[in-house]
Amino acid sequence: MILNDIAQLRQQLDTPLFAQLSQTADELGLPCYVVGGYVRDLLIGRATNDIDVVVVGSGIEMARHFAASLGRGAHLSVFKNFGTAQVKYREAEVEFVGARRESYNRNSRKPIVEDGTLQDDQNRRDFTINAMAICLNKDHFGDLLDPFGGLDDLKDGIIRTPLDPDITFSDDPLRMMRCVRFATQLRFLIEEETFEALGRNADRLQIVSGERIIVELNKIIESPQPSRGFVELHRSGLLEKILPELSALDIVETCHGRKHKNNFYHTLEVLDNVAERGGELWLRWAALLHDVGKTKSKRWDPAIGWTFHNHNFIGEKMVPGIFKRLKLPLDDRLKYVKKLVGLHMRPIAIADDEVTDSAVRRLLFDAGDDIDDLMLLCEADITSKNEVRKQNFLQNFKMVREKLVMIEEKDRIRNFQPPVDGTEIMKLFNIQPCRAIGEIKTALKDAILDGQVPNEHDAALAFVIEKGHTLGLNPVTD
Ligand code: CTP
């Protein structure tokens, strides 16, 4: 939805907060505008509480007076070094800044900033849809100042820079990521010249910190249809700079007339499937990386054709390096993504032939609480265009899921703790820590997972005694 006329726009601004902003600006005699993302989101009916205000004059002075006029409940923060201030009031966060002109140095994202006019301020913004301003002074309250046709671009669904895109992107290369991010979030198209400039300036991404890149990349991944963003990143050459492991999957080789599938586009389909099923950020990362091991594992086997043996394990090993390089968290979230990449072939392998209890128990044991996410990933991984094949797989997965529920109810394997632990084994045989204990524990775990021993204490103890015998250990009797 785009607001059609100025009357509608004024209506949206008819709130006590904007009335107070207007009054304060007039009292100080300062031209004052709401700008940027707030205006964009207001026009597309995506109301937010983050309001950016530009003042032709001192943003800090305006913020001080505005906070004072609101009285108790308003919280003012001043950032003198940046010449900005923030007022928090109820849900709203209003940022104040003086209109500025910026010039950039080629080797840094940090601009040289000078006072400027509203037009200077609009010129330095990233996209036409982010460069609109609405006047807050009483005489022109609600007037839209849109020098670059941002409203039309918003209506037409277009991302375009206000100035020459080479300048806009070279000034601040993070904007290239923002460009693709907005296009993905809003389902807009990137205007041709703007798109071409992405490719020309891709190298400049080097001067942007990994943390900032990842914020944008994660927003792309969290969009409703993330593949749109990845296609643009790839086509423009940006992906090669960020995630070359992924762009390397865009290849189809032929041997003896047989092709393998394009694993880049397959990966994007899986990612979209996961997004469509409501998968969260880290599950989406697992989808994005689930096949990265395929480049290294690809082989032509005359008997079978193209194979990607162990690509899941190779991929799992690649994940930490990728996380480290991209400044992604190296904590449980890394572990989770690694685990899902490593395990993503298991459900399909056990669904291939007869689904045995023992295979399902082992899967439950290895996946633990992430079993549902793993199953979702595996179902999303079925991108076959052959409807019969696809239905077959889905049917098999349904069976695996049913078995998972049954076995979990029966054996409670999900958070498996062996019913006889190391301490009890040491006491039982009156032994100190040694290799035999590990051996007995592994044998017990395997026996339970294979269904030879029930997951309960007495049966497990009997097994441990028997296993001890084979190792020359006898229980002490007292
Ligand atoms: N901006 C810019 N270049 C950047 C970052 C921001 O020109 N690299 C300008 C844009 O006009 C933008 C405004 O600063 O609209 C506010 O930026 P920000 O709060 O980061 O983004 P929003 O546009 O508000 O969007 P979102 O909240 O979705 O990040």
Short mmCIF file of C-alpha atoms and ligand atoms in Angstrom, two decimals:
data_model
loop_
_atom_site.label_atom_id
_atom_site.label_comp_id
_atom_site.label_asym_id
_atom_site.label_seq_id
_atom_site.Cartn_x
_atom_site.Cartn_y
_atom_site.Cartn_z
CA MET A 1 0.00 0.00 0.00
CA ILE A 2 1.31 3.42 -0.89
CA LEU A 3 -0.32 6.48 0.57
CA ASN A 4 -1.84 8.31 -2.36
CA ASP A 5 -2.11 11.89 -1.45
CA ILE A 6 -0.63 14.44 0.82
CA ALA A 7 -3.84 14.62 2.87
CA GLN A 8 -3.37 10.96 3.81
CA LEU A 9 0.24 11.62 4.69
CA ARG A 10 -0.71 14.55 6.96
CA GLN A 11 -3.25 12.35 8.65
CA GLN A 12 -0.54 9.83 9.52
CA LEU A 13 1.48 12.58 11.15
CA ASP A 14 -1.45 13.76 13.21
CA THR A 15 -0.05 12.52 16.51
CA PRO A 16 0.86 14.39 19.72
CA LEU A 17 4.54 13.53 19.16
CA PHE A 18 4.71 15.16 15.72
CA ALA A 19 2.64 18.13 16.97
CA GLN A 20 5.22 18.63 19.71
CA LEU A 21 8.12 18.32 17.26
CA SER A 22 6.44 20.91 15.04
CA GLN A 23 5.87 23.35 17.88
CA THR A 24 9.44 23.02 19.21
CA ALA A 25 10.92 23.59 15.74
CA ASP A 26 8.81 26.70 15.20
CA GLU A 27 9.65 28.09 18.64
CA LEU A 28 13.36 27.73 17.83
CA GLY A 29 12.86 29.01 14.30
CA LEU A 30 14.56 25.90 12.89
CA PRO A 31 13.53 24.20 9.63
CA CYS A 32 12.83 20.64 10.65
CA TYR A 33 12.04 17.46 8.70
CA VAL A 34 11.36 13.81 9.29
CA VAL A 35 13.53 11.86 6.83
CA GLY A 36 14.86 8.56 5.56
CA GLY A 37 13.55 5.14 6.51
CA TYR A 38 10.68 6.51 8.58
CA VAL A 39 9.22 8.36 5.58
CA ARG A 40 9.72 5.33 3.34
CA ASP A 41 8.01 3.01 5.79
CA LEU A 42 5.20 5.47 6.48
CA LEU A 43 4.45 5.64 2.76
CA ILE A 44 4.30 1.86 2.41
CA GLY A 45 2.26 1.46 5.56
CA ARG A 46 5.05 -0.22 7.54
CA ALA A 47 4.91 2.06 10.57
CA THR A 48 7.98 2.02 12.81
CA ASN A 49 8.94 3.74 16.05
CA ASP A 50 12.37 4.91 14.86
CA ILE A 51 12.01 8.47 13.70
CA ASP A 52 14.92 10.33 12.08
CA VAL A 53 14.69 14.10 12.22
CA VAL A 54 16.92 16.51 10.30
CA VAL A 55 17.19 20.08 11.47
CA VAL A 56 18.76 22.84 9.42
CA GLY A 57 20.80 24.02 12.41
CA SER A 58 21.68 22.24 15.60
CA GLY A 59 20.08 18.83 16.02
CA ILE A 60 21.30 18.72 19.61
CA GLU A 61 19.63 22.03 20.53
CA MET A 62 16.37 20.85 18.97
CA ALA A 63 16.58 17.55 20.88
CA ARG A 64 17.19 19.30 24.20
CA HIS A 65 14.16 21.56 23.77
CA PHE A 66 11.99 18.73 22.49
CA ALA A 67 12.89 16.50 25.46
CA ALA A 68 12.22 19.39 27.88
CA SER A 69 8.83 20.05 26.29
CA LEU A 70 7.80 16.40 26.83
CA GLY A 71 8.78 16.61 30.50
CA ARG A 72 9.07 13.49 32.63
CA GLY A 73 9.18 10.26 30.68
CA ALA A 74 11.43 11.68 27.98
CA HIS A 75 15.00 10.41 27.98
CA LEU A 76 17.65 12.47 26.22
CA SER A 77 21.06 11.18 25.06
CA VAL A 78 23.52 13.54 23.41
CA PHE A 79 26.38 12.30 21.21
CA LYS A 80 28.47 15.45 20.97
CA ASN A 81 31.21 13.87 18.84
CA PHE A 82 28.70 12.95 16.16
CA GLY A 83 26.59 16.11 16.54
CA THR A 84 23.52 13.94 17.12
CA ALA A 85 21.05 13.37 19.93
CA GLN A 86 18.31 10.92 20.71
CA VAL A 87 15.08 11.31 22.63
CA LYS A 88 13.29 8.20 23.83
CA TYR A 89 9.68 8.74 24.71
CA ARG A 90 7.30 5.87 25.32
CA GLU A 91 7.77 3.49 22.36
CA ALA A 92 9.32 6.11 20.10
CA GLU A 93 13.02 6.76 19.52
CA VAL A 94 13.64 10.06 17.81
CA GLU A 95 17.12 10.73 16.41
CA PHE A 96 18.10 14.33 15.75
CA VAL A 97 20.86 15.48 13.46
CA GLY A 98 21.78 18.77 11.80
CA ALA A 99 21.51 18.77 8.00
CA ARG A 100 24.93 17.82 6.65
CA ARG A 101 27.08 17.68 3.64
CA GLU A 102 29.52 14.85 3.41
CA SER A 103 32.62 14.20 1.43
CA TYR A 104 34.49 10.93 1.48
CA ASN A 105 38.02 9.73 1.41
CA ARG A 106 38.61 6.69 -0.82
CA ASN A 107 40.14 4.54 1.89
CA SER A 108 37.61 4.91 4.60
CA ARG A 109 33.91 4.77 5.26
CA LYS A 110 34.28 7.81 7.54
CA PRO A 111 33.17 10.99 5.79
CA ILE A 112 34.27 14.58 6.32
CA VAL A 113 31.10 16.23 7.55
CA GLU A 114 30.08 19.88 7.27
CA ASP A 115 26.84 21.74 7.97
CA GLY A 116 24.61 21.85 4.96
CA THR A 117 21.13 22.44 3.60
CA LEU A 118 18.28 19.96 3.47
CA GLN A 119 19.13 19.35 -0.18
CA ASP A 120 22.77 18.56 0.77
CA ASP A 121 21.43 16.14 3.31
CA GLN A 122 19.17 14.43 0.81
CA ASN A 123 21.98 14.23 -1.75
CA ARG A 124 24.17 12.20 0.58
CA ARG A 125 21.58 9.48 1.15
CA ASP A 126 21.73 6.00 -0.29
CA PHE A 127 18.56 5.46 -2.31
CA THR A 128 15.80 7.62 -3.73
CA ILE A 129 13.26 5.84 -1.55
CA ASN A 130 15.38 6.73 1.51
CA ALA A 131 15.98 10.34 0.49
CA MET A 132 12.50 11.77 1.01
CA ALA A 133 11.73 14.30 3.72
CA ILE A 134 8.50 15.58 5.22
CA CYS A 135 8.41 19.10 6.61
CA LEU A 136 7.36 19.43 10.24
CA ASN A 137 7.18 23.25 10.52
CA LYS A 138 3.63 24.47 10.84
CA ASP A 139 3.44 26.45 7.59
CA HIS A 140 4.38 23.44 5.48
CA PHE A 141 3.49 20.64 7.84
CA GLY A 142 3.21 17.35 5.97
CA ASP A 143 4.75 18.61 2.68
CA LEU A 144 6.75 15.87 1.00
CA LEU A 145 10.16 16.97 -0.31
CA ASP A 146 11.15 14.39 -2.85
CA PRO A 147 13.84 15.74 -5.18
CA PHE A 148 14.77 12.37 -6.73
CA GLY A 149 11.38 10.82 -7.42
CA GLY A 150 11.50 8.45 -4.43
CA LEU A 151 7.72 8.22 -4.27
CA ASP A 152 7.53 7.05 -7.89
CA ASP A 153 10.27 4.50 -7.26
CA LEU A 154 8.40 3.29 -4.21
CA LYS A 155 5.26 2.87 -6.30
CA ASP A 156 7.15 1.17 -9.14
CA GLY A 157 9.18 -1.03 -6.82
CA ILE A 158 12.61 0.26 -7.81
CA ILE A 159 15.87 0.71 -5.91
CA ARG A 160 17.96 3.51 -7.37
CA THR A 161 20.65 5.81 -6.00
CA PRO A 162 19.86 9.54 -5.97
CA LEU A 163 23.22 10.51 -7.50
CA ASP A 164 25.62 8.70 -9.80
CA PRO A 165 25.65 5.17 -8.27
CA ASP A 166 29.44 4.94 -8.59
CA ILE A 167 29.70 7.90 -6.24
CA THR A 168 27.04 6.71 -3.82
CA PHE A 169 28.58 3.22 -3.57
CA SER A 170 32.16 4.31 -3.55
CA ASP A 171 31.37 6.85 -0.78
CA ASP A 172 30.03 4.08 1.37
CA PRO A 173 30.39 0.53 0.00
CA LEU A 174 28.09 -0.90 2.67
CA ARG A 175 25.31 0.63 0.58
CA MET A 176 25.85 -2.12 -2.00
CA MET A 177 24.73 -4.64 0.58
CA ARG A 178 21.90 -2.35 1.64
CA CYS A 179 20.85 -2.09 -2.00
CA VAL A 180 20.39 -5.84 -2.31
CA ARG A 181 18.90 -6.02 1.17
CA PHE A 182 16.15 -3.46 0.41
CA ALA A 183 15.46 -5.07 -2.95
CA THR A 184 15.01 -8.43 -1.19
CA GLN A 185 12.98 -7.21 1.79
CA LEU A 186 10.67 -5.07 -0.31
CA ARG A 187 10.67 -7.35 -3.39
CA PHE A 188 11.86 -4.42 -5.50
CA LEU A 189 14.00 -4.44 -8.63
CA ILE A 190 17.41 -2.80 -8.75
CA GLU A 191 17.50 -0.18 -11.49
CA GLU A 192 19.94 -1.06 -14.27
CA GLU A 193 22.62 1.60 -13.77
CA THR A 194 22.54 1.09 -10.04
CA PHE A 195 22.93 -2.65 -10.59
CA GLU A 196 25.86 -2.24 -12.95
CA ALA A 197 27.62 -0.03 -10.41
CA LEU A 198 27.40 -2.87 -7.88
CA GLY A 199 29.68 -4.95 -10.06
CA ARG A 200 32.11 -2.09 -10.69
CA ASN A 201 32.44 -1.32 -6.99
CA ALA A 202 32.33 -4.85 -5.57
CA ASP A 203 36.03 -4.69 -4.66
CA ARG A 204 35.33 -1.75 -2.36
CA LEU A 205 33.46 -4.05 0.00
CA GLN A 206 36.91 -4.74 1.45
CA ILE A 207 36.85 -1.55 3.48
CA VAL A 208 33.60 -2.49 5.17
CA SER A 209 33.83 -4.37 8.45
CA GLY A 210 32.64 -7.96 8.48
CA GLU A 211 30.17 -7.18 11.26
CA ARG A 212 28.36 -4.62 9.13
CA ILE A 213 28.25 -6.87 6.10
CA ILE A 214 26.80 -9.67 8.14
CA VAL A 215 24.00 -7.46 9.51
CA GLU A 216 22.84 -6.86 5.94
CA LEU A 217 23.42 -10.45 4.84
CA ASN A 218 21.36 -11.72 7.76
CA LYS A 219 18.54 -9.34 6.82
CA ILE A 220 18.61 -10.78 3.31
CA ILE A 221 18.53 -14.31 4.72
CA GLU A 222 15.62 -13.41 7.00
CA SER A 223 13.54 -11.99 4.14
CA PRO A 224 10.47 -13.91 2.98
CA GLN A 225 12.18 -15.06 -0.23
CA PRO A 226 15.93 -14.83 0.39
CA SER A 227 16.88 -16.35 -2.99
CA ARG A 228 16.03 -13.03 -4.64
CA GLY A 229 18.87 -11.39 -2.72
CA PHE A 230 21.35 -14.17 -3.37
CA VAL A 231 20.69 -14.13 -7.08
CA GLU A 232 21.39 -10.37 -7.13
CA LEU A 233 24.48 -10.75 -4.94
CA HIS A 234 25.76 -13.45 -7.25
CA ARG A 235 24.93 -11.70 -10.53
CA SER A 236 26.59 -8.50 -9.36
CA GLY A 237 29.79 -10.20 -8.20
CA LEU A 238 29.28 -9.30 -4.54
CA LEU A 239 28.72 -12.88 -3.42
CA GLU A 240 32.11 -13.90 -4.75
CA LYS A 241 33.64 -11.40 -2.31
CA ILE A 242 31.62 -12.58 0.67
CA LEU A 243 30.87 -16.25 0.23
CA PRO A 244 32.93 -17.62 -2.67
CA GLU A 245 32.16 -21.16 -1.44
CA LEU A 246 28.56 -20.56 -2.41
CA SER A 247 29.12 -18.92 -5.79
CA ALA A 248 31.46 -21.81 -6.63
CA LEU A 249 28.39 -24.07 -6.66
CA ASP A 250 27.05 -22.31 -9.75
CA ILE A 251 28.38 -24.82 -12.24
CA VAL A 252 26.95 -27.66 -14.25
CA GLU A 253 29.40 -30.18 -15.63
CA THR A 254 28.68 -32.81 -18.25
CA CYS A 255 30.38 -36.17 -18.62
CA HIS A 256 29.32 -38.73 -21.21
CA GLY A 257 26.26 -36.63 -21.81
CA ARG A 258 25.23 -36.65 -18.16
CA LYS A 259 24.90 -33.44 -16.23
CA HIS A 260 24.75 -32.90 -12.49
CA LYS A 261 22.34 -30.37 -11.07
CA ASN A 262 23.30 -26.76 -10.46
CA ASN A 263 23.91 -26.80 -6.74
CA PHE A 264 23.86 -23.02 -6.38
CA TYR A 265 20.27 -22.68 -7.57
CA HIS A 266 19.34 -25.88 -5.75
CA THR A 267 20.70 -24.36 -2.52
CA LEU A 268 18.65 -21.22 -3.06
CA GLU A 269 15.53 -23.29 -3.57
CA VAL A 270 16.20 -25.14 -0.32
CA LEU A 271 16.76 -21.82 1.46
CA ASP A 272 13.44 -20.48 0.16
CA ASN A 273 11.69 -23.70 1.17
CA VAL A 274 13.06 -23.37 4.70
CA ALA A 275 12.02 -19.70 4.81
CA GLU A 276 8.55 -20.57 3.56
CA ARG A 277 8.19 -23.15 6.32
CA GLY A 278 9.07 -20.50 8.94
CA GLY A 279 12.67 -21.64 9.56
CA GLU A 280 14.64 -19.22 11.69
CA LEU A 281 17.95 -17.49 10.88
CA TRP A 282 20.34 -20.30 11.85
CA LEU A 283 18.31 -22.99 10.18
CA ARG A 284 18.42 -20.78 7.09
CA TRP A 285 22.19 -20.59 7.44
CA ALA A 286 22.28 -24.38 7.59
CA ALA A 287 20.22 -24.47 4.38
CA LEU A 288 22.58 -21.99 2.73
CA LEU A 289 25.63 -24.05 3.61
CA HIS A 290 24.23 -27.57 3.46
CA ASP A 291 25.86 -28.37 0.11
CA VAL A 292 29.04 -26.23 0.23
CA GLY A 293 31.05 -29.43 0.46
CA LYS A 294 29.92 -30.47 -3.02
CA THR A 295 32.65 -28.59 -4.87
CA LYS A 296 35.38 -30.61 -3.18
CA SER A 297 33.57 -33.94 -3.16
CA LYS A 298 32.44 -34.02 -6.77
CA ARG A 299 33.58 -37.11 -8.72
CA TRP A 300 32.60 -38.86 -11.91
CA ASP A 301 32.12 -42.55 -11.31
CA PRO A 302 31.70 -44.50 -14.57
CA ALA A 303 29.42 -46.98 -12.82
CA ILE A 304 27.10 -44.49 -11.09
CA GLY A 305 27.62 -41.11 -12.73
CA TRP A 306 28.18 -37.92 -10.75
CA THR A 307 28.70 -38.46 -7.03
CA PHE A 308 29.17 -36.13 -4.08
CA HIS A 309 30.19 -38.67 -1.44
CA ASN A 310 30.72 -37.24 2.03
CA HIS A 311 29.85 -33.71 0.91
CA ASN A 312 27.94 -33.33 4.17
CA PHE A 313 31.04 -34.09 6.27
CA ILE A 314 33.28 -31.93 4.08
CA GLY A 315 30.71 -29.15 4.33
CA GLU A 316 30.48 -29.55 8.11
CA LYS A 317 34.26 -29.06 8.31
CA MET A 318 34.08 -25.91 6.17
CA VAL A 319 31.45 -24.21 8.35
CA PRO A 320 33.74 -22.96 11.18
CA GLY A 321 36.12 -21.27 8.73
CA ILE A 322 33.22 -19.54 7.01
CA PHE A 323 31.72 -18.42 10.35
CA LYS A 324 35.07 -17.09 11.51
CA ARG A 325 35.74 -15.18 8.32
CA LEU A 326 32.25 -13.67 8.26
CA LYS A 327 32.39 -12.70 11.94
CA LEU A 328 29.43 -14.93 12.70
CA PRO A 329 29.08 -16.17 16.28
CA LEU A 330 31.43 -19.02 17.22
CA ASP A 331 29.16 -20.40 19.92
CA ASP A 332 26.19 -22.77 20.03
CA ARG A 333 24.88 -21.30 16.81
CA LEU A 334 27.98 -22.46 14.96
CA LYS A 335 27.65 -25.89 16.54
CA TYR A 336 24.02 -26.06 15.46
CA VAL A 337 24.75 -25.15 11.82
CA LYS A 338 27.68 -27.58 11.71
CA LYS A 339 25.55 -30.34 13.12
CA LEU A 340 22.71 -29.83 10.64
CA VAL A 341 25.09 -29.63 7.67
CA GLY A 342 26.81 -32.82 8.85
CA LEU A 343 23.57 -34.71 9.45
CA HIS A 344 21.51 -33.55 6.48
CA MET A 345 21.99 -36.78 4.52
CA ARG A 346 20.97 -39.08 7.36
CA PRO A 347 17.17 -38.94 7.19
CA ILE A 348 17.27 -39.45 3.44
CA ALA A 349 19.65 -42.39 3.84
CA ILE A 350 17.45 -44.12 6.38
CA ALA A 351 14.29 -43.33 4.42
CA ASP A 352 15.80 -44.89 1.33
CA ASP A 353 15.18 -48.48 2.31
CA GLU A 354 13.31 -50.03 5.14
CA VAL A 355 13.21 -47.61 8.07
CA THR A 356 14.64 -49.63 10.96
CA ASP A 357 14.12 -48.75 14.62
CA SER A 358 17.82 -48.85 15.21
CA ALA A 359 18.60 -46.29 12.48
CA VAL A 360 15.91 -43.97 13.80
CA ARG A 361 17.19 -44.34 17.37
CA ARG A 362 20.69 -43.40 16.23
CA LEU A 363 19.38 -40.42 14.31
CA LEU A 364 17.48 -39.24 17.37
CA PHE A 365 20.58 -39.69 19.50
CA ASP A 366 22.80 -37.68 17.12
CA ALA A 367 20.31 -34.89 16.40
CA GLY A 368 18.95 -34.54 19.93
CA ASP A 369 16.70 -31.51 20.30
CA ASP A 370 17.48 -30.36 16.77
CA ILE A 371 15.73 -33.32 15.19
CA ASP A 372 12.68 -31.31 14.10
CA ASP A 373 14.84 -28.66 12.44
CA LEU A 374 16.84 -31.38 10.73
CA MET A 375 13.70 -33.00 9.38
CA LEU A 376 12.47 -29.62 8.14
CA LEU A 377 15.80 -29.03 6.36
CA CYS A 378 15.69 -32.46 4.76
CA GLU A 379 12.16 -32.00 3.49
CA ALA A 380 13.14 -28.60 2.13
CA ASP A 381 16.08 -30.32 0.39
CA ILE A 382 13.76 -32.22 -1.93
CA THR A 383 13.70 -30.00 -4.97
CA SER A 384 13.17 -32.70 -7.57
CA LYS A 385 10.97 -31.57 -10.43
CA ASN A 386 9.77 -35.14 -10.83
CA GLU A 387 6.52 -35.09 -8.89
CA VAL A 388 6.44 -38.87 -8.38
CA ARG A 389 9.97 -38.94 -6.96
CA LYS A 390 9.20 -35.98 -4.76
CA GLN A 391 6.06 -37.57 -3.34
CA ASN A 392 7.99 -40.79 -2.70
CA PHE A 393 10.59 -38.96 -0.67
CA LEU A 394 7.99 -37.02 1.27
CA GLN A 395 6.09 -40.21 2.01
CA ASN A 396 9.28 -41.83 3.32
CA PHE A 397 10.02 -38.82 5.48
CA LYS A 398 6.53 -39.05 6.88
CA MET A 399 7.33 -42.60 7.91
CA VAL A 400 10.61 -41.49 9.50
CA ARG A 401 8.75 -38.78 11.41
CA GLU A 402 6.14 -41.27 12.65
CA LYS A 403 8.86 -43.65 13.75
CA LEU A 404 10.69 -40.80 15.48
CA VAL A 405 7.63 -40.05 17.57
CA MET A 406 7.04 -43.72 18.39
CA ILE A 407 10.62 -44.41 19.39
CA GLU A 408 10.97 -41.20 21.36
CA GLU A 409 7.88 -42.13 23.36
CA LYS A 410 9.15 -45.62 23.97
CA ASP A 411 12.87 -45.09 24.53
CA ARG A 412 13.33 -41.37 25.29
CA ILE A 413 16.55 -41.21 23.24
CA ARG A 414 16.37 -37.49 22.42
CA ASN A 415 18.34 -36.38 25.46
CA PHE A 416 19.92 -39.73 26.01
CA GLN A 417 21.77 -40.27 29.28
CA PRO A 418 23.02 -43.83 29.72
CA PRO A 419 21.14 -45.48 32.61
CA VAL A 420 24.47 -46.69 34.06
CA ASP A 421 27.21 -44.07 34.14
CA GLY A 422 31.00 -44.12 34.56
CA THR A 423 30.94 -43.61 38.33
CA GLU A 424 28.64 -46.57 38.81
CA ILE A 425 30.84 -48.72 36.56
CA MET A 426 33.97 -47.81 38.59
CA LYS A 427 32.19 -48.63 41.84
CA LEU A 428 30.75 -51.84 40.46
CA PHE A 429 34.15 -53.25 39.47
CA ASN A 430 36.12 -51.28 42.06
CA ILE A 431 38.39 -49.77 39.43
CA GLN A 432 40.03 -46.38 38.84
CA PRO A 433 39.43 -44.36 35.64
CA CYS A 434 40.76 -46.41 32.72
CA ARG A 435 40.10 -47.30 29.08
CA ALA A 436 37.83 -50.21 29.95
CA ILE A 437 35.22 -47.79 31.32
CA GLY A 438 35.02 -45.93 28.02
CA GLU A 439 34.76 -49.22 26.18
CA ILE A 440 31.92 -50.45 28.37
CA LYS A 441 30.07 -47.14 28.07
CA THR A 442 30.31 -47.14 24.27
CA ALA A 443 29.17 -50.75 24.09
CA LEU A 444 26.21 -49.94 26.36
CA LYS A 445 25.24 -46.90 24.28
CA ASP A 446 25.42 -48.93 21.05
CA ALA A 447 23.44 -51.80 22.52
CA ILE A 448 20.67 -49.45 23.63
CA LEU A 449 20.63 -47.55 20.34
CA ASP A 450 20.54 -50.84 18.44
CA GLY A 451 17.61 -51.96 20.55
CA GLN A 452 19.43 -54.95 22.08
CA VAL A 453 19.12 -53.58 25.60
CA PRO A 454 16.14 -51.58 26.90
CA ASN A 455 16.91 -48.01 27.98
CA GLU A 456 16.49 -48.75 31.71
CA HIS A 457 18.74 -49.26 34.70
CA ASP A 458 18.51 -52.96 35.59
CA ALA A 459 18.79 -54.24 32.06
CA ALA A 460 21.72 -51.88 31.45
CA LEU A 461 23.46 -53.06 34.62
CA ALA A 462 23.14 -56.69 33.56
CA PHE A 463 24.70 -55.77 30.20
CA VAL A 464 27.55 -53.90 31.90
CA ILE A 465 28.35 -56.93 34.13
CA GLU A 466 28.38 -59.20 31.12
CA LYS A 467 30.59 -56.82 29.14
CA GLY A 468 32.91 -56.53 32.18
CA HIS A 469 33.36 -60.30 32.11
CA THR A 470 34.65 -60.20 28.56
CA LEU A 471 37.23 -57.64 29.70
CA GLY A 472 38.24 -59.71 32.71
CA LEU A 473 36.40 -57.55 35.23
CA ASN A 474 34.24 -58.94 38.01
CA PRO A 475 31.78 -57.03 40.14
CA VAL A 476 32.78 -56.64 43.78
CA THR A 477 30.27 -58.11 46.15
CA ASP A 478 29.84 -56.64 49.60
N1 CTP B 1 21.67 5.92 5.11
C1 CTP B 1 22.54 6.06 4.05
N2 CTP B 1 23.62 5.23 3.90
C2 CTP B 1 23.84 4.25 4.80
C3 CTP B 1 22.97 4.09 5.88
C4 CTP B 1 21.90 4.94 6.00
O1 CTP B 1 22.35 6.95 3.22
N3 CTP B 1 24.88 3.44 4.65
C5 CTP B 1 20.55 6.87 5.26
C6 CTP B 1 19.31 6.48 4.51
O2 CTP B 1 18.66 7.67 4.11
C7 CTP B 1 18.47 5.76 5.54
C8 CTP B 1 18.80 6.52 6.80
O3 CTP B 1 20.17 6.90 6.63
O4 CTP B 1 17.10 5.78 5.24
C9 CTP B 1 18.61 5.73 8.06
O5 CTP B 1 19.41 4.59 8.04
P1 CTP B 1 19.09 3.25 8.83
O6 CTP B 1 18.41 3.58 10.08
O7 CTP B 1 20.34 2.46 8.85
O8 CTP B 1 18.16 2.45 7.85
P2 CTP B 1 16.66 2.61 7.46
O9 CTP B 1 16.58 3.20 6.10
O10 CTP B 1 15.88 3.30 8.52
O11 CTP B 1 16.19 1.11 7.28
P3 CTP B 1 16.27 -0.09 8.33
O12 CTP B 1 15.68 0.39 9.60
O13 CTP B 1 15.47 -1.15 7.65
O14 CTP B 1 17.72 -0.46 8.42
#
